[in-house]
PDB file of C-alpha atoms in Angstrom:
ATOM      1  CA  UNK A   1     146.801 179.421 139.880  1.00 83.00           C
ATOM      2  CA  UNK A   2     144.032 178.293 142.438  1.00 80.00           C
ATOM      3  CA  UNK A   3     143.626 175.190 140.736  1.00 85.00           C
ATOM      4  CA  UNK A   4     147.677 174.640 141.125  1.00 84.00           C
ATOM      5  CA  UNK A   5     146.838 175.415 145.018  1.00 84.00           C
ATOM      6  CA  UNK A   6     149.659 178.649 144.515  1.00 83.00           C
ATOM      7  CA  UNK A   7     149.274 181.839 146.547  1.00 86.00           C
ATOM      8  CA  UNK A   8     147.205 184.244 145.195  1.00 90.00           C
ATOM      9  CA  UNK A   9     147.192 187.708 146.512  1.00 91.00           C
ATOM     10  CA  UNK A  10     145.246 190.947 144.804  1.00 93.00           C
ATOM     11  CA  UNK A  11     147.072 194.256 145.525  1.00 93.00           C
ATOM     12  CA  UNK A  12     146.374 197.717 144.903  1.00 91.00           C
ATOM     13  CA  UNK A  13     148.024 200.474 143.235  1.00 91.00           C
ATOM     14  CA  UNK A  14     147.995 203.836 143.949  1.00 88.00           C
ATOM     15  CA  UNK A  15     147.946 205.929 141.111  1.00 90.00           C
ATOM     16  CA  UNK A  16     147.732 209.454 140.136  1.00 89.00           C
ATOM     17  CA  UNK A  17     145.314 210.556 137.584  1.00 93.00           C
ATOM     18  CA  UNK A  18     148.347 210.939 134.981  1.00 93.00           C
ATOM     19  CA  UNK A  19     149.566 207.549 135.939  1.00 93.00           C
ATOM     20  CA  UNK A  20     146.145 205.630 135.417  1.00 94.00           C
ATOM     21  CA  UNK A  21     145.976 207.893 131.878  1.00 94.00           C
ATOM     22  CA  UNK A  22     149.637 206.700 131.131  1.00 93.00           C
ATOM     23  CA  UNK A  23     148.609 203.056 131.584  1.00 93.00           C
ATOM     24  CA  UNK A  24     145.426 203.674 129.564  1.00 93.00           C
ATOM     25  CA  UNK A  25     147.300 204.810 126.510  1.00 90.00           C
ATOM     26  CA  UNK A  26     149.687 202.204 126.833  1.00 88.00           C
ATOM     27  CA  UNK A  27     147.235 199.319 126.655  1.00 87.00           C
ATOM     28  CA  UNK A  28     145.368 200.672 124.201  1.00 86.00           C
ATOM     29  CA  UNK A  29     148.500 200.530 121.696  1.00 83.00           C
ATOM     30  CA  UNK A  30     149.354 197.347 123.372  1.00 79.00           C
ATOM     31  CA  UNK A  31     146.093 196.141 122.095  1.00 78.00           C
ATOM     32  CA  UNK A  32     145.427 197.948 118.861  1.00 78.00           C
ATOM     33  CA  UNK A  33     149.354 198.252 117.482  1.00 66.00           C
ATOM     34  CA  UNK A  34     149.351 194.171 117.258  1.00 64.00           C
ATOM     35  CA  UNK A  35     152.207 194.087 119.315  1.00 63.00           C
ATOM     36  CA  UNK A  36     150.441 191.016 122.220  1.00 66.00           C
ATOM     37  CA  UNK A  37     153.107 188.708 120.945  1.00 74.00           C
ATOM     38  CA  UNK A  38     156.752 189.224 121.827  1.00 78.00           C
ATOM     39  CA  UNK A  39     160.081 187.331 122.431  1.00 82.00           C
ATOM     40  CA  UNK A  40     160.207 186.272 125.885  1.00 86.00           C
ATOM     41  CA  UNK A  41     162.696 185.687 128.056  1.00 89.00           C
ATOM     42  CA  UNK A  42     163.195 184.333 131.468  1.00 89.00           C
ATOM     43  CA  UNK A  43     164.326 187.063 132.937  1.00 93.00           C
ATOM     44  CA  UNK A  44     164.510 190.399 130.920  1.00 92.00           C
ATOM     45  CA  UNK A  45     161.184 190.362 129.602  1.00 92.00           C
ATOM     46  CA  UNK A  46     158.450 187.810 131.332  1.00 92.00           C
ATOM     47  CA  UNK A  47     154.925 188.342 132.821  1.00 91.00           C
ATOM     48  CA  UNK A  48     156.229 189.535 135.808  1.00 95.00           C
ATOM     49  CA  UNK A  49     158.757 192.308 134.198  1.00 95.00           C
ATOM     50  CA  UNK A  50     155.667 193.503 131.839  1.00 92.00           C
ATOM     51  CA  UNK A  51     153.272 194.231 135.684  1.00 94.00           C
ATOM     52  CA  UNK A  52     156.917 196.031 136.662  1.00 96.00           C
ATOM     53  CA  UNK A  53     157.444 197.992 133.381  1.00 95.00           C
ATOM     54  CA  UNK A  54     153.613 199.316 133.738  1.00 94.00           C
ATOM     55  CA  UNK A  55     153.908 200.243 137.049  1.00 95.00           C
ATOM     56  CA  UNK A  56     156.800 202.657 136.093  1.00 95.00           C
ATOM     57  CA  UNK A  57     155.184 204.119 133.417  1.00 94.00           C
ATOM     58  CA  UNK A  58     152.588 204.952 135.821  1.00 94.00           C
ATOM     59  CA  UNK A  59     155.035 206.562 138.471  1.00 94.00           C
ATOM     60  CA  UNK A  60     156.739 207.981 135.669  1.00 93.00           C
ATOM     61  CA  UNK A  61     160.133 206.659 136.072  1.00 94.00           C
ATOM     62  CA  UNK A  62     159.629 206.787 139.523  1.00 95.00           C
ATOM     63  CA  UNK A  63     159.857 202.844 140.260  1.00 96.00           C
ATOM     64  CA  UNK A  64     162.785 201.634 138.037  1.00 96.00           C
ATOM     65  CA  UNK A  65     164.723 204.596 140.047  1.00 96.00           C
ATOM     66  CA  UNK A  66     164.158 203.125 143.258  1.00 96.00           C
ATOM     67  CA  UNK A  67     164.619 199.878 142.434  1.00 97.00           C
ATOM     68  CA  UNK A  68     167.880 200.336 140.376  1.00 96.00           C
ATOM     69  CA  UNK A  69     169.393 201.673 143.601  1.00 95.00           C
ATOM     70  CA  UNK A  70     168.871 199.239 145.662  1.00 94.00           C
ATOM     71  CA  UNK A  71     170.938 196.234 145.280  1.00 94.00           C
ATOM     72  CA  UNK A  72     169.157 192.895 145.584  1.00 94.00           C
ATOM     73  CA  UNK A  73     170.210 189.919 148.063  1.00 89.00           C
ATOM     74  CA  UNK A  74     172.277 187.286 145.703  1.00 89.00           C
ATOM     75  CA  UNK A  75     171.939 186.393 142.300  1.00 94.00           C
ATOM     76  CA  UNK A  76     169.425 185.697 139.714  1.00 94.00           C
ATOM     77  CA  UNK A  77     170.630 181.823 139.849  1.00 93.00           C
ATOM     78  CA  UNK A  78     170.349 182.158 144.115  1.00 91.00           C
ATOM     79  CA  UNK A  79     166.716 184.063 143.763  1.00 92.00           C
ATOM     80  CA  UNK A  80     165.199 181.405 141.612  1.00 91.00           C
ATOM     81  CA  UNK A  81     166.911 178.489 143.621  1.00 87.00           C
ATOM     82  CA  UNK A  82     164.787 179.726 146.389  1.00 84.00           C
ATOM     83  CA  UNK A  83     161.806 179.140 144.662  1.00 83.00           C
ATOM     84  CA  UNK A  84     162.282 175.667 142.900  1.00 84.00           C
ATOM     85  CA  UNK A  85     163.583 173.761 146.038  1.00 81.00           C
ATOM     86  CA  UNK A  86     160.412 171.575 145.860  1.00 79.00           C
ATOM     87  CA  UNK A  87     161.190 170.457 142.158  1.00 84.00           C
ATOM     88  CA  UNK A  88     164.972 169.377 142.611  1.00 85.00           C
ATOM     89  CA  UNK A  89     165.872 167.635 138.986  1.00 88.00           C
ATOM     90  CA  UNK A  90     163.957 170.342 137.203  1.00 89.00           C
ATOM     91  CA  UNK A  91     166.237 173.267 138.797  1.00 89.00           C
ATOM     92  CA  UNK A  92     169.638 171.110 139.106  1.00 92.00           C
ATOM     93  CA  UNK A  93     168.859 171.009 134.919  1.00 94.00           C
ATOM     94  CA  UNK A  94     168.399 174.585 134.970  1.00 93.00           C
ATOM     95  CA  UNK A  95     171.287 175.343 136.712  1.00 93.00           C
ATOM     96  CA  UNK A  96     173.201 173.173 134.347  1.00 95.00           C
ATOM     97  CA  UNK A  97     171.994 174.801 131.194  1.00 96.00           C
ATOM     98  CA  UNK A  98     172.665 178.774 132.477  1.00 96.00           C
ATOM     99  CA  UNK A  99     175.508 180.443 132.100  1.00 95.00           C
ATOM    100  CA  UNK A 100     177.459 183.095 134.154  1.00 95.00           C
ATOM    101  CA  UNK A 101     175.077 185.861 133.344  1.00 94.00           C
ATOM    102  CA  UNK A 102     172.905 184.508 135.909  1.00 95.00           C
ATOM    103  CA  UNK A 103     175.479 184.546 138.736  1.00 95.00           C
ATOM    104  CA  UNK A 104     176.046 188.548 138.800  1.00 94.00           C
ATOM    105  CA  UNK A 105     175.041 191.513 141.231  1.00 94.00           C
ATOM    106  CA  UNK A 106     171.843 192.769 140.841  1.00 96.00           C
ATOM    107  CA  UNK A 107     169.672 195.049 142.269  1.00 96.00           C
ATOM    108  CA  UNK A 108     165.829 194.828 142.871  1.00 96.00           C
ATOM    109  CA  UNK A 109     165.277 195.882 139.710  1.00 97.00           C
ATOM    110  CA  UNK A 110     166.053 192.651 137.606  1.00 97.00           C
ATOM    111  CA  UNK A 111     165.278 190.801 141.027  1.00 96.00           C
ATOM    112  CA  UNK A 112     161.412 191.422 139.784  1.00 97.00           C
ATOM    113  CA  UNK A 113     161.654 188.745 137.469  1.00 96.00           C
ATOM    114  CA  UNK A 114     159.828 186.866 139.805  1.00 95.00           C
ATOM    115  CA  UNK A 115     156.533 187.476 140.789  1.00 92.00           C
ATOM    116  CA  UNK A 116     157.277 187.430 144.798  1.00 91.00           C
ATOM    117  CA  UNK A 117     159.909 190.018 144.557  1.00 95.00           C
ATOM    118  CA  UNK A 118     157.883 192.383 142.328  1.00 96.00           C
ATOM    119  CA  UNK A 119     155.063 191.938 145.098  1.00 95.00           C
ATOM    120  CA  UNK A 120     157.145 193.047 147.682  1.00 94.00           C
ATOM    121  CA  UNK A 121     158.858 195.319 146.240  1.00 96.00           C
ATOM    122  CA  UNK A 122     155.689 197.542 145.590  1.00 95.00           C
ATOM    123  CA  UNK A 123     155.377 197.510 148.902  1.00 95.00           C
ATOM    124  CA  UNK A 124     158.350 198.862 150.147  1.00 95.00           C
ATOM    125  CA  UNK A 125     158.287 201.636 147.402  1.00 95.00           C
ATOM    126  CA  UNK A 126     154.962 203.096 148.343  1.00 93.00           C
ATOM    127  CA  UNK A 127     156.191 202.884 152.048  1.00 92.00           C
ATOM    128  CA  UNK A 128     159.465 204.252 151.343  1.00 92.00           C
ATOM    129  CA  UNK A 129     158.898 206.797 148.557  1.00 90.00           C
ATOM    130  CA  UNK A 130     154.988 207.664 148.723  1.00 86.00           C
ATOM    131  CA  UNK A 131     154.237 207.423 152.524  1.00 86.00           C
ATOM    132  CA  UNK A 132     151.154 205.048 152.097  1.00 87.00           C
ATOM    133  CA  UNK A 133     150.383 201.154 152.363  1.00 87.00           C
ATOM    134  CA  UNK A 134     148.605 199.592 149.728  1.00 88.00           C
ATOM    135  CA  UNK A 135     145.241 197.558 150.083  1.00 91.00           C
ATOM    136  CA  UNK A 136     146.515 193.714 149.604  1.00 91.00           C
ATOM    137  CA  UNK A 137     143.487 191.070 149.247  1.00 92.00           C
ATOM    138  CA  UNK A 138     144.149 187.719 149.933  1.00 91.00           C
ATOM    139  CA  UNK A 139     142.465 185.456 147.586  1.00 88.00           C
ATOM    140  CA  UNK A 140     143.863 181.756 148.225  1.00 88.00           C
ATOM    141  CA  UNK A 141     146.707 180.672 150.622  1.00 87.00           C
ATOM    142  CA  UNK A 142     149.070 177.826 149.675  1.00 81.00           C
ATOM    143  CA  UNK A 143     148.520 174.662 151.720  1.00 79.00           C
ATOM    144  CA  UNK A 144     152.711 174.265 150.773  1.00 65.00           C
ATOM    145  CA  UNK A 145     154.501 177.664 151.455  1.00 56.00           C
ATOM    146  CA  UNK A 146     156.805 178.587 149.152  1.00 54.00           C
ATOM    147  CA  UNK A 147     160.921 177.361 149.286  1.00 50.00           C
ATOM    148  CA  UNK A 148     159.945 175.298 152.102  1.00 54.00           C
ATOM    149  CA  UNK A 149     162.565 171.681 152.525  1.00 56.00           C
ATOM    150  CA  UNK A 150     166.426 171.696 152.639  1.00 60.00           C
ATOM    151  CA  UNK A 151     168.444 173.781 150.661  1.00 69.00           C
ATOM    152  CA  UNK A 152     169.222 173.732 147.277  1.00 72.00           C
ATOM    153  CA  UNK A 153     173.200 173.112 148.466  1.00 74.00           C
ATOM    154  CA  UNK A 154     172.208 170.490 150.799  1.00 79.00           C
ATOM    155  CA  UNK A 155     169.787 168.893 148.188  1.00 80.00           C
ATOM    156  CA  UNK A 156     172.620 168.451 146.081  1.00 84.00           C
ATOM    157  CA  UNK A 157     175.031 166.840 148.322  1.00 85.00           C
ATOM    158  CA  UNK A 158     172.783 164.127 149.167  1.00 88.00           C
ATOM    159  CA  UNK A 159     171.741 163.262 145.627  1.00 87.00           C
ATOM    160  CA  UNK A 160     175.600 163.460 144.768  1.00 89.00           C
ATOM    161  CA  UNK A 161     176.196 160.568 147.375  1.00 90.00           C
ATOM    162  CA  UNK A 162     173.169 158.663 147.193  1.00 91.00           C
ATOM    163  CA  UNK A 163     174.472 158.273 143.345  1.00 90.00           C
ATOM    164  CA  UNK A 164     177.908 157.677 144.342  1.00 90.00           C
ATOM    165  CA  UNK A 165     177.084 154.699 146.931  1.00 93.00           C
ATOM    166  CA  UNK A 166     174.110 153.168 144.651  1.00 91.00           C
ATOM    167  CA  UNK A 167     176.453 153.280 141.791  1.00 90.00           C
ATOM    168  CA  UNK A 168     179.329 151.609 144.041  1.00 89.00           C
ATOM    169  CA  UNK A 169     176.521 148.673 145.278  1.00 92.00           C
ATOM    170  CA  UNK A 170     175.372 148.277 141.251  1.00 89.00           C
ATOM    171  CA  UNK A 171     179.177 147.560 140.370  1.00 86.00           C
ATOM    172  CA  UNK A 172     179.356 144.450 143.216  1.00 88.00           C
ATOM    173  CA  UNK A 173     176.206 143.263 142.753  1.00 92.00           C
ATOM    174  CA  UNK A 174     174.147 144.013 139.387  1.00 91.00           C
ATOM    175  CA  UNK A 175     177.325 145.033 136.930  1.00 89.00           C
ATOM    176  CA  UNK A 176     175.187 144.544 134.045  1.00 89.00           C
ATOM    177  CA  UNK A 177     172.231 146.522 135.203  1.00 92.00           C
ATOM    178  CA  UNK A 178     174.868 149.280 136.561  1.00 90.00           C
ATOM    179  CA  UNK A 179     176.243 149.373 132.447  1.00 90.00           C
ATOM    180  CA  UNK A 180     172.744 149.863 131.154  1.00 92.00           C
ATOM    181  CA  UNK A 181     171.598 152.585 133.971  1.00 93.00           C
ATOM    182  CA  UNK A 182     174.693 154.385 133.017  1.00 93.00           C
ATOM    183  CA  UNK A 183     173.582 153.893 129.476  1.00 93.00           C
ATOM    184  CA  UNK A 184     170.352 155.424 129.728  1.00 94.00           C
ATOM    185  CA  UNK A 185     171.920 158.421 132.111  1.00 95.00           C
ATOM    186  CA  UNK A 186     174.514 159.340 129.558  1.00 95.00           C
ATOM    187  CA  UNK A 187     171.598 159.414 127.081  1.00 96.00           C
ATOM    188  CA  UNK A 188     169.943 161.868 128.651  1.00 97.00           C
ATOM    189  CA  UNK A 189     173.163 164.401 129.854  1.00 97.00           C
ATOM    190  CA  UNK A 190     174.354 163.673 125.806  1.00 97.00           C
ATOM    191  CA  UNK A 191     170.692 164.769 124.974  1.00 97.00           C
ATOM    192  CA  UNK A 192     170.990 167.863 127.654  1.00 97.00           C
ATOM    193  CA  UNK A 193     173.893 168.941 126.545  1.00 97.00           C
ATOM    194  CA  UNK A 194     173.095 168.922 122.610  1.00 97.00           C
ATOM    195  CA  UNK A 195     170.599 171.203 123.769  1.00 97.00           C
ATOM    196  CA  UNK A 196     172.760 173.343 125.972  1.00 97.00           C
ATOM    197  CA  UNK A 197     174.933 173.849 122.477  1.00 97.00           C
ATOM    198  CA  UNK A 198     172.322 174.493 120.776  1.00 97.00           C
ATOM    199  CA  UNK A 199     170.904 177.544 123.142  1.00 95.00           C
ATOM    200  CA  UNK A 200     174.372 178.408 123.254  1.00 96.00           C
ATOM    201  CA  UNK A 201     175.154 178.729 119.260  1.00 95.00           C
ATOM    202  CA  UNK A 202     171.877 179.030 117.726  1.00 94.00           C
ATOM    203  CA  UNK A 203     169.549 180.785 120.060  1.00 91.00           C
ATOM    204  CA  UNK A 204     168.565 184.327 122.103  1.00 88.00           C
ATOM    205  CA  UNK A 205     168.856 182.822 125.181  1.00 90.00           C
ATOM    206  CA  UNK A 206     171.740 184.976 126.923  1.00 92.00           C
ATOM    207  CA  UNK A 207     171.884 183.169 129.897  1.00 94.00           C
ATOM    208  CA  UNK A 208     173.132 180.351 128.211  1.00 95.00           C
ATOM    209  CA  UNK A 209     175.703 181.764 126.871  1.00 95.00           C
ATOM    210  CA  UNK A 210     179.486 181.040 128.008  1.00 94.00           C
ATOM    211  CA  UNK A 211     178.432 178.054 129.689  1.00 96.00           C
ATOM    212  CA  UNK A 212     181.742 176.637 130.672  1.00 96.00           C
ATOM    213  CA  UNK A 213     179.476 173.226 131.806  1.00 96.00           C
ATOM    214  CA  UNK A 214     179.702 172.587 128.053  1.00 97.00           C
ATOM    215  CA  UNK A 215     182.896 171.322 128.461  1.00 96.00           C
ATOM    216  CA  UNK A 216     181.566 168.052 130.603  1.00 96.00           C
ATOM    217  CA  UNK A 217     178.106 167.886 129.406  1.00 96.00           C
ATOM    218  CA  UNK A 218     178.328 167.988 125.452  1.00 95.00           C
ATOM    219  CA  UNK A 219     176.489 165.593 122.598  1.00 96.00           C
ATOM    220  CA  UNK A 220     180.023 163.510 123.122  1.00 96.00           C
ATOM    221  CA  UNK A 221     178.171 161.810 125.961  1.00 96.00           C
ATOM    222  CA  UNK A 222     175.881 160.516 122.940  1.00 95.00           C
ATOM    223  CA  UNK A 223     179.191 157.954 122.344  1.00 93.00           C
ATOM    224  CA  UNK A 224     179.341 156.874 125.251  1.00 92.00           C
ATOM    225  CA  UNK A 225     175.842 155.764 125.855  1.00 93.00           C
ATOM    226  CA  UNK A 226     176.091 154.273 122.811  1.00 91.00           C
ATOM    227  CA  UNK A 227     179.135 152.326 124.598  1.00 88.00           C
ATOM    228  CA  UNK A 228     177.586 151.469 127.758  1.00 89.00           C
ATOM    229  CA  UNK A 229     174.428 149.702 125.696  1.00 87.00           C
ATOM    230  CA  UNK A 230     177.131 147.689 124.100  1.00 82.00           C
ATOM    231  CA  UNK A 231     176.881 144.075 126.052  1.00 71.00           C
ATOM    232  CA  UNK A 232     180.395 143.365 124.626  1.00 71.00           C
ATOM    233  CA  UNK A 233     181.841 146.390 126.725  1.00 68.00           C
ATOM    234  CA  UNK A 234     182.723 146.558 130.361  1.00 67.00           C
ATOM    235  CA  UNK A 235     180.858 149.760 130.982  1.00 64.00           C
ATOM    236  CA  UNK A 236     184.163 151.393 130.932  1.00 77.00           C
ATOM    237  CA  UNK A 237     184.762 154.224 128.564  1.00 82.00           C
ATOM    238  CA  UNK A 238     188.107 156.032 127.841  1.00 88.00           C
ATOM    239  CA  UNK A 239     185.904 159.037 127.168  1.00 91.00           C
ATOM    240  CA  UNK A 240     184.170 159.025 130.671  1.00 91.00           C
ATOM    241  CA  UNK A 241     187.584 158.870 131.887  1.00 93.00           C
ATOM    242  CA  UNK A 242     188.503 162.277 130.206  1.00 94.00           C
ATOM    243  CA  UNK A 243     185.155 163.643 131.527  1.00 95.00           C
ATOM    244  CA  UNK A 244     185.683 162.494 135.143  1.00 95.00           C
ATOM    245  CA  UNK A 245     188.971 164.799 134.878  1.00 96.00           C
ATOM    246  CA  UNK A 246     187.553 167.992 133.343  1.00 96.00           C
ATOM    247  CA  UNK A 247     184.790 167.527 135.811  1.00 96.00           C
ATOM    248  CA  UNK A 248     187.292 167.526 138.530  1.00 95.00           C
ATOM    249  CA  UNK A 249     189.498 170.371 137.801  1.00 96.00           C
ATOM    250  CA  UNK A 250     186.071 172.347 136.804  1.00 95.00           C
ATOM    251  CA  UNK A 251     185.443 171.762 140.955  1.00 94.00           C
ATOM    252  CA  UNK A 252     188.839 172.399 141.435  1.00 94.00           C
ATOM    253  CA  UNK A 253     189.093 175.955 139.186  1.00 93.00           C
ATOM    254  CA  UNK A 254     185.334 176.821 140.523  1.00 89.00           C
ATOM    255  CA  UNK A 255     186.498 180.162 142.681  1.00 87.00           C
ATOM    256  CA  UNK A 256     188.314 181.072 139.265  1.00 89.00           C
ATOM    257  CA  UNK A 257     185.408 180.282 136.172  1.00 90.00           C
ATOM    258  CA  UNK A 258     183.009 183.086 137.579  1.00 89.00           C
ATOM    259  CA  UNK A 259     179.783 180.460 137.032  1.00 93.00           C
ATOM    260  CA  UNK A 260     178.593 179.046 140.044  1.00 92.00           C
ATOM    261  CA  UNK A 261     178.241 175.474 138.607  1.00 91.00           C
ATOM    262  CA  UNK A 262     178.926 173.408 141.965  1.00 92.00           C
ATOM    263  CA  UNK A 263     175.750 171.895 141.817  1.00 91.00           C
ATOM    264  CA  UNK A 264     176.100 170.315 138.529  1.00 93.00           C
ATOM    265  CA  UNK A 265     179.722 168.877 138.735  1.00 94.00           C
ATOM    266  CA  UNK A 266     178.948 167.299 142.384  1.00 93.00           C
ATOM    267  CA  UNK A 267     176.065 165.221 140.363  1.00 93.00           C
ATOM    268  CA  UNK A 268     177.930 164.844 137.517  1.00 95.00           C
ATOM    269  CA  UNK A 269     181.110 163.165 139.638  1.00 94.00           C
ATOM    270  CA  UNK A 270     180.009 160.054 140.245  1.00 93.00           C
ATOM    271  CA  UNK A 271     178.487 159.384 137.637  1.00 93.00           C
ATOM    272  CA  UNK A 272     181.260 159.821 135.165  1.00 94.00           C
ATOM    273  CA  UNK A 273     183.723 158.301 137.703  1.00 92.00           C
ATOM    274  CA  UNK A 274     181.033 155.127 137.173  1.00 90.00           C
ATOM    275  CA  UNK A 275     182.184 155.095 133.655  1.00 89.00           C
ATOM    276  CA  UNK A 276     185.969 155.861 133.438  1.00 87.00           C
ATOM    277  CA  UNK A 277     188.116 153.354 132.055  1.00 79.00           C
ATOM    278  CA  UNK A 278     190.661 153.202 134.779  1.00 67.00           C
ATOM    279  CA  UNK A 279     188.421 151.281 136.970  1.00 61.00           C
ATOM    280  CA  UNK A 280     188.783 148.927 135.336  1.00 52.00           C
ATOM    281  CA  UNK A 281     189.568 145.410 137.380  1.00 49.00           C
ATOM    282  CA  UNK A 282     192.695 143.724 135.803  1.00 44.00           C
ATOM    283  CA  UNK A 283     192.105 140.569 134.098  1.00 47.00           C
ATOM    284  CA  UNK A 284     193.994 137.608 135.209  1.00 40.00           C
ATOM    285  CA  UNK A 285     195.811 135.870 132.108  1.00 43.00           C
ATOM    286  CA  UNK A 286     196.845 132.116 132.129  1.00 39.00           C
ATOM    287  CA  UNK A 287     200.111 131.983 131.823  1.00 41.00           C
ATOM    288  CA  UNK A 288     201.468 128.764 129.564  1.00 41.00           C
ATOM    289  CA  UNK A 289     204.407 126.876 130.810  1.00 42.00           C
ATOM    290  CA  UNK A 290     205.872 126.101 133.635  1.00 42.00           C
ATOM    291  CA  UNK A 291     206.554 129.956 134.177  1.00 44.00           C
ATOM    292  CA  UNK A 292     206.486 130.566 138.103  1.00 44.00           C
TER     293      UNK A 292
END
């Protein structure tokens, strides 16, 4: 964490004597019951939800009841957005591969998935329930602060266009480069989404599951990379075509699906409309004869 230059603050609990035996017992069959190695998960069970979990067993329920009933501000998929606005492609692929699991109420509870809202949410508690502050020791401050830059909405937008009008120049002046590049980018989203299918069928990652973005981003993209690289082709693809629709009414239905999935079909747009057979320019045929 220092080396990473990430903030790195030591705080302080406040235990009773039962609590700090509690914990005691518990890490001593943590450590002797060979039981260090478990499934995790993102959300329900990381390194920040084990520090969360410990802490209630040393209140004695006290914590989780607190936190339960207070509701949090947004959504899982909002709460982490927060934190990855300084790595763009690697949350837009994120947000792509979760489901709608990640887009419901919750309260501070779950929100302590994340390290920052476990941290202050031990604060609050021992102001609000136990009367005292706790000792916080500052060991290393972050030369970046955290979810500093634009938003993750406005982030999108501007990658959405800057595809659109790049795409648009590629087609007037570097058509063949513009076929490959879409090549090699429906490669990848055919590649994404045979993983997305796979976490969705064959895996215990819940918050994959209903993904309605497998309808536009699905190992069928796979063909039509495979079209694309083909120098006999136009770089037009019935198949992007029907992907440039269901893209489109996905935007369209998005107050209806219950899976905030904006941010992937604004990306997705233009690049599928790069690829959809009815772009295609008309050919002009010589006609034979004297035909006016």
């Amino acid at each position: 964490a220092l080396a990473e230059d990430r903030d790195v603050r030591l705080v302080e609990l406040v235990l009773p004597d039962t609590g700090k035996f509690a914990v005691i017992g518990y890490l001593q069959s943590f450590l002797q019951g060979g039981i260090g190695t478990y499934l995790y998960h993102f959300y329900d069970d990381n390194c920040a939800t084990r520090i969360r979990d410990l802490i209630d067993l040393a209140t004695d329920g006290a914590f989780a009841s607190w936190a339960l009933s207070q509701p949090a501000e947004g959504t899982m998929r909002t709460l982490t957005g927060e934190y990855m606005r300084h790595r763009p492609f690697t949350a837009w692929v994120l947000n792509a591969l979760q489901g709608p699991s990640v887009d419901q109420p919750i309260s501070r509870w779950e929100a302590m998935a994340l390290p920052l809202e476990l941290e202050q949410a031990v604060h609050d508690f021992y102001l609000e329930e136990v009367g005292v502050s706790v000792h916080e020791e500052v060991l290393q401050h972050a030369k970046q602060p955290n979810g500093q830059g634009r938003s993750t909405a406005a982030q999108t937008i501007i990658l959405a266009l800057a595809l659109f009008a790049t795409l648009q120049l590629l087609s007037l002046t570097a058509p063949t480069f513009k076929r490959i590049l879409l090549g090699v980018l429906y490669l990848f989203l055919g590649v994404l989404g045979s993983v997305l299918l796979f976490m969705m069928v064959a895996s215990d990652m819940d918050m994959t599951f209903g993904n309605v973005n497998i309808i536009i981003l699905n190992p069928l993209l796979l063909f039509a990379a495979l079209r694309m690289f083909n120098s006999r082709t136009e770089g037009k693809s019935w198949l992007m075509t029907c992907f440039f629709f269901a893209t489109a009414a996905l935007v369209l239905l998005q107050p209806l699906i219950g899976q905030e999935n904006l941010a992937t079909l604004l990306v997705l747009l233009p690049l599928y409309l790069s690829g959809a057979a009815f772009q295609r320019r008309p050919k002009i045929k010589e006609r034979k004869g004297n035909e006016l």
